[in-house]
Amino acid sequence: MDVENILRQSNLKITPQRKTILKVIAESDIILDSQEIYQESARLLPSINPSTVYRNLDILLQSGLICKINTQENSAKYRIREQGSHHHHIICKKCGTSIPLDFCPMEELDNKLEKIGFTPTEHRFEIFGYCQKCSK
Amino acid sequence: MDVENILRQSNLKITPQRKTILKVIAESDIILDSQEIYQESARLLPSINPSTVYRNLDILLQSGLICKINTQENSAKYRIREQGSHHHHIICKKCGTSIPLDFCPMEELDNKLEKIGFTPTEHRFEIFGYCQKCSK
DNA sequence: TCCTAATTGCAATATATTTGCATTTGCATT
DNA sequence: AATGCAAATGCAAATATATTGCAATTAGGA
Ligand SMILES: [Mn+2]
Ligand SMILES: [Mn+2]
Ligand SMILES: [Zn+2]
Ligand SMILES: [Zn+2]
């Protein structure tokens, strides 16, 4: 689906700025920080302002369209959140409910692993416990 | 072991500032951010300067005495790195080498899980791949 | 087309962290 | 114990990152 319809589906107003920002994030094959998102957006839409980028990152996050990754570096990174993409689960030991997570620990480790020369191929991450209903 | 000997073991000069900073991190039962580490250090050693805290956090990190955690919030958090404490592994599929990690993804998720009312009891995190030797 | 709330740009502000530099200090060596 | 010197510190200034108030603009439904 194209950026415009994705925004419509989330009941977000369609503005050139918002479309550009989401497009930049969606079409990047690497995770980007706010600076990079601003810079690339400004290349496509020179009049765009950093505040607009920050504000839209918040809105897109809240709408669940993007994910925020906290890396080793000092600025947060963002990536598109595609349904059906790689993800992990929280699993309730009582009722079996499986809640998908929008967080993958690998994203924070890629730098570190590269430094020690380790080439990851698979990983496993699962959280077990009790969901809200079953903890009561 | 006491803070002074830990520093000596890592060939770090022993200064009142460094001792205080490490003590604050070591004796806290929660992970602290740089501000909190500065504030608590300043309570014990009023003359200490924020720059000194930042510089020492870097040095202690490099020496492997503390771990840096990247949380959802805007500032990094730190905790002591105790040998034998909870940790995860990187595992080489060829030679079987198991490398311990000083990173636990749970630390970044505790806030998020609490918000959705999930009470975690166990978790699993493992990375598989090829170590430096075996990738060649 | 009109209306209104949402969005934007801009400048000011806030917060977190880094850096240059002069001074002080830990500690190895005499 | 005195000396020498690299390492560490304090301080102020600089950077980097993110937020906010406000007036002007704009999207999109009525
Ligand atoms: Mn799933
Ligand atoms: Mn182990
Ligand atoms: Zn994953
Ligand atoms: Zn863990």
GROMACS .gro file of N, CA and C (backbone and C1' of nucleotides) in nm, chain D residues 9-24:
model
  112
  311DT       P    1   3.871   1.186   3.776
  311DT     O5'    2   3.874   1.345   3.788
  311DT     C5'    3   3.933   1.404   3.902
  311DT     C4'    4   3.928   1.555   3.890
  311DT     C3'    5   3.788   1.612   3.867
  311DT     O3'    6   3.749   1.683   3.983
  311DT     C1'    7   3.952   1.716   3.726
  312DG       P    8   3.601   1.736   4.001
  312DG     O5'    9   3.615   1.888   3.953
  312DG     C5'   10   3.705   1.973   4.019
  312DG     C4'   11   3.702   2.112   3.956
  312DG     C3'   12   3.562   2.169   3.936
  312DG     O3'   13   3.567   2.307   3.975
  312DG     C1'   14   3.675   2.162   3.727
  313DC       P   15   3.436   2.393   3.997
  313DC     O5'   16   3.431   2.484   3.865
  313DC     C5'   17   3.548   2.556   3.825
  313DC     C4'   18   3.536   2.601   3.682
  313DC     C3'   19   3.393   2.642   3.640
  313DC     O3'   20   3.396   2.779   3.602
  313DC     C1'   21   3.497   2.509   3.475
  314DA       P   22   3.257   2.858   3.573
  314DA     O5'   23   3.280   2.908   3.425
  314DA     C5'   24   3.413   2.922   3.374
  314DA     C4'   25   3.408   2.916   3.223
  314DA     C3'   26   3.278   2.970   3.163
  314DA     O3'   27   3.307   3.047   3.047
  314DA     C1'   28   3.310   2.746   3.094
  315DA       P   29   3.186   3.112   2.960
  315DA     O5'   30   3.206   3.044   2.818
  315DA     C5'   31   3.337   3.009   2.774
  315DA     C4'   32   3.327   2.913   2.658
  315DA     C3'   33   3.214   2.947   2.561
  315DA     O3'   34   3.262   2.936   2.427
  315DA     C1'   35   3.189   2.724   2.638
  316DA       P   36   3.162   2.956   2.301
  316DA     O5'   37   3.142   2.806   2.251
  316DA     C5'   38   3.258   2.726   2.230
  316DA     C4'   39   3.214   2.587   2.189
  316DA     C3'   40   3.111   2.585   2.077
  316DA     O3'   41   3.151   2.486   1.983
  316DA     C1'   42   3.032   2.461   2.263
  317DT       P   43   3.080   2.485   1.839
  317DT     O5'   44   3.007   2.343   1.839
  317DT     C5'   45   2.985   2.280   1.960
  317DT     C4'   46   2.946   2.137   1.942
  317DT     C3'   47   2.842   2.113   1.833
  317DT     O3'   48   2.857   1.980   1.786
  317DT     C1'   49   2.742   2.087   2.048
  318DA       P   50   2.761   1.930   1.667
  318DA     O5'   51   2.653   1.848   1.750
  318DA     C5'   52   2.697   1.753   1.847
  318DA     C4'   53   2.577   1.685   1.906
  318DA     C3'   54   2.465   1.658   1.806
  318DA     O3'   55   2.417   1.526   1.833
  318DA     C1'   56   2.382   1.789   1.985
  319DT       P   57   2.305   1.464   1.739
  319DT     O5'   58   2.174   1.482   1.826
  319DT     C5'   59   2.169   1.426   1.958
  319DT     C4'   60   2.043   1.471   2.025
  319DT     C3'   61   1.917   1.454   1.939
  319DT     O3'   62   1.835   1.359   2.002
  319DT     C1'   63   1.920   1.663   2.051
  320DA       P   64   1.693   1.320   1.939
  320DA     O5'   65   1.595   1.422   2.010
  320DA     C5'   66   1.595   1.427   2.153
  320DA     C4'   67   1.504   1.539   2.198
  320DA     C3'   68   1.365   1.537   2.137
  320DA     O3'   69   1.273   1.516   2.243
  320DA     C1'   70   1.458   1.756   2.138
  321DT       P   71   1.117   1.534   2.225
  321DT     O5'   72   1.090   1.684   2.270
  321DT     C5'   73   1.140   1.726   2.396
  321DT     C4'   74   1.085   1.863   2.428
  321DT     C3'   75   0.936   1.880   2.403
  321DT     O3'   76   0.882   1.937   2.521
  321DT     C1'   77   1.055   2.051   2.294
  322DT       P   78   0.726   1.961   2.538
  322DT     O5'   79   0.708   2.116   2.507
  322DT     C5'   80   0.791   2.209   2.572
  322DT     C4'   81   0.756   2.349   2.524
  322DT     C3'   82   0.608   2.371   2.496
  322DT     O3'   83   0.568   2.491   2.561
  322DT     C1'   84   0.738   2.438   2.311
  323DG       P   85   0.415   2.533   2.576
  323DG     O5'   86   0.415   2.678   2.509
  323DG     C5'   87   0.518   2.771   2.542
  323DG     C4'   88   0.500   2.897   2.461
  323DG     C3'   89   0.355   2.936   2.434
  323DG     O3'   90   0.348   3.079   2.429
  323DG     C1'   91   0.461   2.884   2.228
  324DC       P   92   0.207   3.156   2.411
  324DC     O5'   93   0.210   3.192   2.256
  324DC     C5'   94   0.327   3.254   2.201
  324DC     C4'   95   0.309   3.273   2.052
  324DC     C3'   96   0.162   3.293   2.010
  324DC     O3'   97   0.157   3.393   1.911
  324DC     C1'   98   0.257   3.120   1.886
  325DA       P   99   0.016   3.475   1.889
  325DA     O5'  100   0.036   3.525   1.739
  325DA     C5'  101   0.168   3.558   1.692
  325DA     C4'  102   0.181   3.512   1.547
  325DA     C3'  103   0.059   3.544   1.460
  325DA     O3'  104   0.103   3.588   1.333
  325DA     C1'  105   0.101   3.311   1.456
  326DA       P  106  -0.004   3.620   1.215
  326DA     O5'  107   0.021   3.497   1.117
  326DA     C5'  108   0.153   3.475   1.067
  326DA     C4'  109   0.150   3.356   0.972
  326DA     C3'  110   0.045   3.364   0.863
  326DA     O3'  111   0.103   3.318   0.741
  326DA     C1'  112   0.012   3.167   0.989
   0.00000   0.00000   0.00000
